[in-house]
mmCIF file of C-alpha atoms in Angstrom:
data_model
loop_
_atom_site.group_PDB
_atom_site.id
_atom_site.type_symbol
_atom_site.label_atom_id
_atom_site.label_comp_id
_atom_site.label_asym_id
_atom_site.label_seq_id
_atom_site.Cartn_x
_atom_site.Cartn_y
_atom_site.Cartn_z
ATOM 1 C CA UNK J 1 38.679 -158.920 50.427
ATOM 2 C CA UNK J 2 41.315 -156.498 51.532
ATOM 3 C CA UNK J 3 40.836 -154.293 54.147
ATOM 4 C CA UNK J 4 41.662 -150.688 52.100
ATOM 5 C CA UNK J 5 39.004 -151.749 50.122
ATOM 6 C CA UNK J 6 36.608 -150.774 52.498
ATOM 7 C CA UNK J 7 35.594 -147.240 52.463
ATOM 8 C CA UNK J 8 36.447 -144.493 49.295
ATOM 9 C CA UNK J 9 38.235 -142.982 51.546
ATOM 10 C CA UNK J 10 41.295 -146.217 51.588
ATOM 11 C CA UNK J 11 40.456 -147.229 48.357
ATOM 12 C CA UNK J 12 43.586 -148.764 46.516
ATOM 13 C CA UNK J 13 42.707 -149.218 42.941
ATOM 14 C CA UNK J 14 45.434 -152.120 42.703
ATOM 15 C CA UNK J 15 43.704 -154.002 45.179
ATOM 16 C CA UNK J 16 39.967 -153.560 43.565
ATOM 17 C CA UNK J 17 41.666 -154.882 39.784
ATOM 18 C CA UNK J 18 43.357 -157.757 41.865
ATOM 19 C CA UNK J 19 39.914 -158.256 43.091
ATOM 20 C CA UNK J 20 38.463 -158.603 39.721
ATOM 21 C CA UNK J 21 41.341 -160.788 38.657
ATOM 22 C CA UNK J 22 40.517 -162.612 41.385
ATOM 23 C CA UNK J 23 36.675 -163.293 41.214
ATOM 24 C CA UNK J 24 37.017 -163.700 37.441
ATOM 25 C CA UNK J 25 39.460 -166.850 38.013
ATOM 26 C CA UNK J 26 37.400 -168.553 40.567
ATOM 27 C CA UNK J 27 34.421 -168.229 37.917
ATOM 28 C CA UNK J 28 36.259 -168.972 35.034
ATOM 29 C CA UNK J 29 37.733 -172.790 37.246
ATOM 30 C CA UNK J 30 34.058 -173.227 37.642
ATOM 31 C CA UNK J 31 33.822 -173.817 33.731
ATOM 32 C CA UNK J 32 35.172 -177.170 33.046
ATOM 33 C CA UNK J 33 31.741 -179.281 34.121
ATOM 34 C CA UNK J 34 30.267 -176.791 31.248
ATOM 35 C CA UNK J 35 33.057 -178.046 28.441
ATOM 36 C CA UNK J 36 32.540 -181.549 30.035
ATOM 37 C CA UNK J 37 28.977 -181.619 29.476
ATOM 38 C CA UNK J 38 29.379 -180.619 25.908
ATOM 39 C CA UNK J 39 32.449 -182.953 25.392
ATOM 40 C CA UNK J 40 30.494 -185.642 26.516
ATOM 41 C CA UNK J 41 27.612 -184.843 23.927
ATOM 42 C CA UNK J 42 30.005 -184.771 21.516
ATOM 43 C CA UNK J 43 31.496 -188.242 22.083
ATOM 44 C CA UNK J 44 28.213 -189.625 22.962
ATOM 45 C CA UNK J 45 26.447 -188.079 19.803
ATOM 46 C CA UNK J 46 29.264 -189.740 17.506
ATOM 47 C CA UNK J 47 29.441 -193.058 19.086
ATOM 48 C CA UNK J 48 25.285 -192.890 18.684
ATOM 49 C CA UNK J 49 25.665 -192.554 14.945
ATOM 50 C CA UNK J 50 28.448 -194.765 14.025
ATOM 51 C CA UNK J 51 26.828 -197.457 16.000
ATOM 52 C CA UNK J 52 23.674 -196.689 14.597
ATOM 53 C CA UNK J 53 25.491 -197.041 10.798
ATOM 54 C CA UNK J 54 27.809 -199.888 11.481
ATOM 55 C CA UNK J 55 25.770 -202.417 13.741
ATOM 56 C CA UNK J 56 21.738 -201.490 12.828
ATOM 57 C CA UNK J 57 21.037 -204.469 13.834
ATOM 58 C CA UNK J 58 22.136 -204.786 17.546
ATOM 59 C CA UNK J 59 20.237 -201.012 18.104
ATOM 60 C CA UNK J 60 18.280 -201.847 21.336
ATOM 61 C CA UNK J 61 21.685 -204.071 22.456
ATOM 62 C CA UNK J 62 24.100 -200.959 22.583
ATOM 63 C CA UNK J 63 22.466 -197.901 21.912
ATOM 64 C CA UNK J 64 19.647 -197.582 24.225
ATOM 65 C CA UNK J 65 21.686 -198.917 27.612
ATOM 66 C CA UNK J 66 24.320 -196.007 25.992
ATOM 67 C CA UNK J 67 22.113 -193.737 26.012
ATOM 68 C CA UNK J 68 20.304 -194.007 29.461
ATOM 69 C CA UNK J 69 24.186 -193.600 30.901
ATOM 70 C CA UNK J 70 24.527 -190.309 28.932
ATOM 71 C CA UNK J 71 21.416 -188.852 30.385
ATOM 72 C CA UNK J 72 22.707 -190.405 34.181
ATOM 73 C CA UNK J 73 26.135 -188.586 33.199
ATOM 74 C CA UNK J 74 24.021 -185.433 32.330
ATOM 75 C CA UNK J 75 21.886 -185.175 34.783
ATOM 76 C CA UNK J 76 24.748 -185.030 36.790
ATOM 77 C CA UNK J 77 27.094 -182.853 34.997
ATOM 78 C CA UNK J 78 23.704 -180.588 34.565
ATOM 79 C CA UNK J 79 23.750 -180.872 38.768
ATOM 80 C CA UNK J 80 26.834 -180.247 39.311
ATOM 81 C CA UNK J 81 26.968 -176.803 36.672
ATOM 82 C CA UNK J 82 27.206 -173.494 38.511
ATOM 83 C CA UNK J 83 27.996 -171.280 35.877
ATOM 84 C CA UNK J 84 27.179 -170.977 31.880
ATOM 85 C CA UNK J 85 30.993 -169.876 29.887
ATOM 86 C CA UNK J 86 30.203 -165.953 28.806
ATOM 87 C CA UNK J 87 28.945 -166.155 24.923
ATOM 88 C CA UNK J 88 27.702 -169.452 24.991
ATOM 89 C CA UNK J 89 23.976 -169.474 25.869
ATOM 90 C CA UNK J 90 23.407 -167.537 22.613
ATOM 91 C CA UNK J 91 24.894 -170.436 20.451
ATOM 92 C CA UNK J 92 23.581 -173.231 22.396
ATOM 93 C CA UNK J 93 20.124 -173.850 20.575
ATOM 94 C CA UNK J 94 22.039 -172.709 17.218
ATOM 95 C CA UNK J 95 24.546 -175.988 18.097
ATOM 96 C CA UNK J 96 21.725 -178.604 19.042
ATOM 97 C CA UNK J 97 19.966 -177.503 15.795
ATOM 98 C CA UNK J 98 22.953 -177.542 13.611
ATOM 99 C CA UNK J 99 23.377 -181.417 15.286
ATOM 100 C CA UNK J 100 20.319 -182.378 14.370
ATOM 101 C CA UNK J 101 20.477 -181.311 10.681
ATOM 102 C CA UNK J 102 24.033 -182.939 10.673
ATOM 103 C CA UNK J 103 22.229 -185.836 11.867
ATOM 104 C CA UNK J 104 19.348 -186.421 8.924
ATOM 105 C CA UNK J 105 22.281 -185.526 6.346
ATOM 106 C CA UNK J 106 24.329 -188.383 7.999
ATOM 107 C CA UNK J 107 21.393 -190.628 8.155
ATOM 108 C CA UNK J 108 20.574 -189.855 4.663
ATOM 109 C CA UNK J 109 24.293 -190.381 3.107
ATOM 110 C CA UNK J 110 24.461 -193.550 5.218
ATOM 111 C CA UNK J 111 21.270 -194.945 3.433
ATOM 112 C CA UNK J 112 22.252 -194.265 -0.006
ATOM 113 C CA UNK J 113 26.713 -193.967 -0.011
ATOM 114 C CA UNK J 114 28.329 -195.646 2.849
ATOM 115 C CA UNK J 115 28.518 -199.387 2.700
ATOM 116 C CA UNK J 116 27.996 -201.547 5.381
ATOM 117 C CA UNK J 117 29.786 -202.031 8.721
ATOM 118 C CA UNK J 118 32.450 -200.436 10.688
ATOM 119 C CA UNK J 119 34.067 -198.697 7.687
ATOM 120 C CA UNK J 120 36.059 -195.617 7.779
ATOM 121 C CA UNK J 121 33.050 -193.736 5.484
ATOM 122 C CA UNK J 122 30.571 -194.866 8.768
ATOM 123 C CA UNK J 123 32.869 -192.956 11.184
ATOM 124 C CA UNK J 124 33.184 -189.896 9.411
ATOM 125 C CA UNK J 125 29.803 -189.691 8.963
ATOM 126 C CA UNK J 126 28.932 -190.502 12.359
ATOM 127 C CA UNK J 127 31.185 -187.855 13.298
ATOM 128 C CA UNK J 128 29.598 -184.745 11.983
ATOM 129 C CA UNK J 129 26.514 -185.070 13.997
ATOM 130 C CA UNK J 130 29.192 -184.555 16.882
ATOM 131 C CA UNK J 131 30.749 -181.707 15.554
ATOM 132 C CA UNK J 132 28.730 -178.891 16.586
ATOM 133 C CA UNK J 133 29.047 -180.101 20.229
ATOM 134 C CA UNK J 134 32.418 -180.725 20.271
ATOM 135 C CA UNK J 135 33.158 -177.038 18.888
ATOM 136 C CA UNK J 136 30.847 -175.399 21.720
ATOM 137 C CA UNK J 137 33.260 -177.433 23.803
ATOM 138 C CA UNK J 138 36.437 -176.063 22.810
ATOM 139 C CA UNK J 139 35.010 -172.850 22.696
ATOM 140 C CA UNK J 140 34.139 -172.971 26.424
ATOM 141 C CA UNK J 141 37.204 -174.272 27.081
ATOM 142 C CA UNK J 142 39.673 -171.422 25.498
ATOM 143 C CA UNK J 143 37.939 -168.572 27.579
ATOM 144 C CA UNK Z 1 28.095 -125.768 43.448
ATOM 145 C CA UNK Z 2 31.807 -126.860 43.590
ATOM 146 C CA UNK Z 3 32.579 -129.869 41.587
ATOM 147 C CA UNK Z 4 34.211 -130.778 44.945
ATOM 148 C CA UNK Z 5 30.531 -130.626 46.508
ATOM 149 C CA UNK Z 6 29.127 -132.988 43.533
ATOM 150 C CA UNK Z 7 31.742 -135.230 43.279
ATOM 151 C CA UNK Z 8 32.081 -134.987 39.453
ATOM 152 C CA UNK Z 9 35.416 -132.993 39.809
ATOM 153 C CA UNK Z 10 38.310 -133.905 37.085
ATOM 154 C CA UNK Z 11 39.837 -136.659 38.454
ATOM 155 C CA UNK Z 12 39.285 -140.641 37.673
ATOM 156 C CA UNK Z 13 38.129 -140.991 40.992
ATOM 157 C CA UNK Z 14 35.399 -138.913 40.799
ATOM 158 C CA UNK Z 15 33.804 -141.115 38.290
ATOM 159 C CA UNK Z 16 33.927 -144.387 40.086
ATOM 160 C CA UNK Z 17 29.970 -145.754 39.939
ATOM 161 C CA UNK Z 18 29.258 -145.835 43.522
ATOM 162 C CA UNK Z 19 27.062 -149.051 42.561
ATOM 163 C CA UNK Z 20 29.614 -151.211 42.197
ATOM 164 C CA UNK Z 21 32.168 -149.358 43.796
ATOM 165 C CA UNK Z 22 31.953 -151.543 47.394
ATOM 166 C CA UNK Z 23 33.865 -154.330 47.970
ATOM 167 C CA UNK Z 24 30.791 -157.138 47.899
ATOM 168 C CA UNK Z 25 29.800 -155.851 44.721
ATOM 169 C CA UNK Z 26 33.131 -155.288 42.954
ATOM 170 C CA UNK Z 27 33.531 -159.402 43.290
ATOM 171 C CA UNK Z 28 29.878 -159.753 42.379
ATOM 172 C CA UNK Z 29 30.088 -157.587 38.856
ATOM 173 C CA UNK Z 30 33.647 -159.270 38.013
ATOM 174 C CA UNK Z 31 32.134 -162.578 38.606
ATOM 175 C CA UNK Z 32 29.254 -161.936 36.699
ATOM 176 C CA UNK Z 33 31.448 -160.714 33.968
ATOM 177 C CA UNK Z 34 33.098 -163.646 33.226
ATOM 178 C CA UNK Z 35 30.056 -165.861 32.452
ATOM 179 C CA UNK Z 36 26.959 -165.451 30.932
ATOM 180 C CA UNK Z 37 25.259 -166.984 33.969
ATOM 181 C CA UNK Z 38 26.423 -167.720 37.601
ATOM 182 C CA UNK Z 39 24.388 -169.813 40.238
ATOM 183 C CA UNK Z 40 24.389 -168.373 43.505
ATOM 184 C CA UNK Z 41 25.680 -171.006 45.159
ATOM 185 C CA UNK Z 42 29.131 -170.329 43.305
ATOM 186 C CA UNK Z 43 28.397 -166.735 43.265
ATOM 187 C CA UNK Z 44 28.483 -167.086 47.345
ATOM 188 C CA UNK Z 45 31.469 -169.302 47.224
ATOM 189 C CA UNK Z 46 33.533 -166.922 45.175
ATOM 190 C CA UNK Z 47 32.747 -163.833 47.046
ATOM 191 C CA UNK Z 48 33.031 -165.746 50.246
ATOM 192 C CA UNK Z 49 30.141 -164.079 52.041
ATOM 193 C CA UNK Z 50 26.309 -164.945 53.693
ATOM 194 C CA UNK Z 51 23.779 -165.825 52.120
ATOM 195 C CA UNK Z 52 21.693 -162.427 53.108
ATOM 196 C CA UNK Z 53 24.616 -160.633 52.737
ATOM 197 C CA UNK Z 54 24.867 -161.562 49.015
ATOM 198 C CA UNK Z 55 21.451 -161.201 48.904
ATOM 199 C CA UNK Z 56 21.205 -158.145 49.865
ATOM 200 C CA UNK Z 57 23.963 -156.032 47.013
ATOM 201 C CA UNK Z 58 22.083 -158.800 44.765
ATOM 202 C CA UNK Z 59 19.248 -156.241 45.218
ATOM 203 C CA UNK Z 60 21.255 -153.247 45.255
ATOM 204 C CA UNK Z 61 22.713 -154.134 41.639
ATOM 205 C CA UNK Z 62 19.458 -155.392 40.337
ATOM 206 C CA UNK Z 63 17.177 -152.011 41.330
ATOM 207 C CA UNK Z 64 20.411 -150.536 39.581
ATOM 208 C CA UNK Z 65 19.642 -152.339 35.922
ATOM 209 C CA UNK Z 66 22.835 -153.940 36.694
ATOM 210 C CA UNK Z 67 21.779 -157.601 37.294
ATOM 211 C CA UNK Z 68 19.161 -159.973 36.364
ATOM 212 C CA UNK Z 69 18.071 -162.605 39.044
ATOM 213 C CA UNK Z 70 16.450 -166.163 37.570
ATOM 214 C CA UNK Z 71 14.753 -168.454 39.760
ATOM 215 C CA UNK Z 72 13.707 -171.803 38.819
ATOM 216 C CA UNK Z 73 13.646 -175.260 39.283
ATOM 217 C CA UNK Z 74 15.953 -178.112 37.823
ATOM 218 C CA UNK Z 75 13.893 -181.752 38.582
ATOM 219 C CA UNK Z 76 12.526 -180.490 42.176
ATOM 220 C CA UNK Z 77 15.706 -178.421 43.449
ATOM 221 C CA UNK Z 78 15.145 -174.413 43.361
ATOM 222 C CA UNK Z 79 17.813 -172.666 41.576
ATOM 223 C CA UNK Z 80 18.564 -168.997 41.505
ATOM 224 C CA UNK Z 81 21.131 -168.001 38.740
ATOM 225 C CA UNK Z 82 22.564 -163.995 38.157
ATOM 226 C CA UNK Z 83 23.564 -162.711 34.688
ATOM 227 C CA UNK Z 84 24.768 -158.944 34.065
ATOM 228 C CA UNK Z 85 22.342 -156.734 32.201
ATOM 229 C CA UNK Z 86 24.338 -154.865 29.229
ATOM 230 C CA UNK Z 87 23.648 -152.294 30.873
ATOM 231 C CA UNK Z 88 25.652 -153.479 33.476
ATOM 232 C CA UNK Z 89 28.519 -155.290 31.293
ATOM 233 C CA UNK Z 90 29.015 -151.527 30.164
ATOM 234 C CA UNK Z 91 28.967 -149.689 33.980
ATOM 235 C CA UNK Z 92 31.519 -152.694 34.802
ATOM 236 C CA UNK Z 93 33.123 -152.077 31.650
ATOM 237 C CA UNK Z 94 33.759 -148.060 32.289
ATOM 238 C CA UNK Z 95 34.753 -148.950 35.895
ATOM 239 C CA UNK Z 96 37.354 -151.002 34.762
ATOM 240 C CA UNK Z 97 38.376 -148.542 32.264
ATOM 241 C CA UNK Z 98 38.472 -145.693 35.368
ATOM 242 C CA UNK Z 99 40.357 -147.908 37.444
ATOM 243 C CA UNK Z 100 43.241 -148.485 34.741
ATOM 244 C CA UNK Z 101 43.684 -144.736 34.596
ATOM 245 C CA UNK Z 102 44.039 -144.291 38.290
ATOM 246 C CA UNK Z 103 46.541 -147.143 38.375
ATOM 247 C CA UNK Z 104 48.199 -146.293 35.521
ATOM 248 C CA UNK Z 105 47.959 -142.416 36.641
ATOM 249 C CA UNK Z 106 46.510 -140.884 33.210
ATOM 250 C CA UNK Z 107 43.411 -141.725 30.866
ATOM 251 C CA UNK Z 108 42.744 -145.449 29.895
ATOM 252 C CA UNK Z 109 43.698 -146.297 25.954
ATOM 253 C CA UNK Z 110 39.815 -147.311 25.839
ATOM 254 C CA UNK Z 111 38.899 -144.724 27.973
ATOM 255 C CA UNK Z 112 35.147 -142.670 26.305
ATOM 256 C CA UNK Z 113 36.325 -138.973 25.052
ATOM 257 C CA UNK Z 114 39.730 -137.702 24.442
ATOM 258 C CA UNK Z 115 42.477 -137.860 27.152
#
């Protein structure tokens, strides 16, 4: 902190707003393990469904040992977080709802429309579960 | 009274908030600004001071209605995060807003009342 800073007396209003510019960088570096967390969600909540869609059958083979390293990767990304990105707390539950609806709808067009497999139709599917994440991502990330 | 005497003469200056107008807590509020929460531990790495110094305009700001202090626990660690009241997003808001009109020597474009 500079020095004319110190008393009202000094004060230099240049070097208070380079002050604010200042603090509001560091905080703002400090994001990225907040868009990382989410990214990962994202990826992790679309390879979840299009595995889930295109190989049913090898569930407890790929999915579960997936998702025990997503939680491990959480956990730490959760440890490691020192800061939530300005906006985003208000959305969050809003997001892990709207996944979750996305999620029945996928699991519902996937029993009655998308054939079996590793199609195209199973990854876009298995996508939109992933989309809500992957948009509180990018919206952390362009602040 | 002079307005000398109550400091609420005409010029900017005069309507700095004295809360956060100290160098500890100018870094503090434009930290806080930026996020809707901020753990302490980054909140004492940014404004590079003690512990009980942060502490300590922590509690200045929060008597204030400026900041909210959270204390909790993630698995068995304690954790202390700080968020800005919106009460204080607006007092760091119209400090801001002072500060351009000193620096830019006449009133802010998003200054409250007419120039």
């Amino acid at each position: 902190m500079v020095e004319s800073m110190n008393t009202s007396e000094s004060f230099d209003p240049r070097a208070a707003s380079a002050e604010i510019d200042r603090a509001a960088a560091r905080v703002r570096r400090a994001r990225w393990w907040y868009v990382a967390a989410w990214a990962v969600m994202a990826v992790y909540s679309a390879a979840f469904y299009i595995g889930l869609m295109a190989y049913p059958e090898r569930f407890e083979d790929l999915v579960i040992p997936a998702m025990l390293l997503v939680v491990a990767i959480l956990g730490f990304m959760s440890w490691r977080q020192r800061m939530v990105s300005r906006g985003a707390s208000r959305v969050e539950t809003t997001v892990i709802l709207s996944s979750i609806c996305l999620g029945a709808v996928a699991a519902v067009v996937n029993e009655s429309a998308v054939p079996d497999g590793l199609t195209v139709w199973a990854v876009l599917v298995g996508v939109l579960p992933a989309i809500p994440f992957a948009w509180l991502a990018w919206r952390a990330a362009r602040r | 009274m002079s307005t000398t005497a109550t400091g609420e003469g005409a010029h900017p200056r005069h309507r700095l908030d004295e809360v956060i107008h100290a160098p500890v807590r100018l870094s503090v509020m434009a930290a806080l600004a930026e996020a809707d929460r901020v753990a302490f531990s980054l909140l004492r790495d940014t404004v590079e001071v003690s512990d009980s110094l942060l502490s300590r305009h922590i509690s200045t700001l929060e008597s204030a209605g400026y900041v909210i202090v959270v204390k909790g626990y993630e698995g068995k660690r304690p954790r202390t995060w700080f968020s800005l009241t919106d009460q204080g997003r607006a007092a760091f808001e119209r400090y801001r807003s002072t500060l351009r009109e000193l620096i830019e020597g006449g009133p802010a474009e998003d200054a409250d009342g007419p120039p």
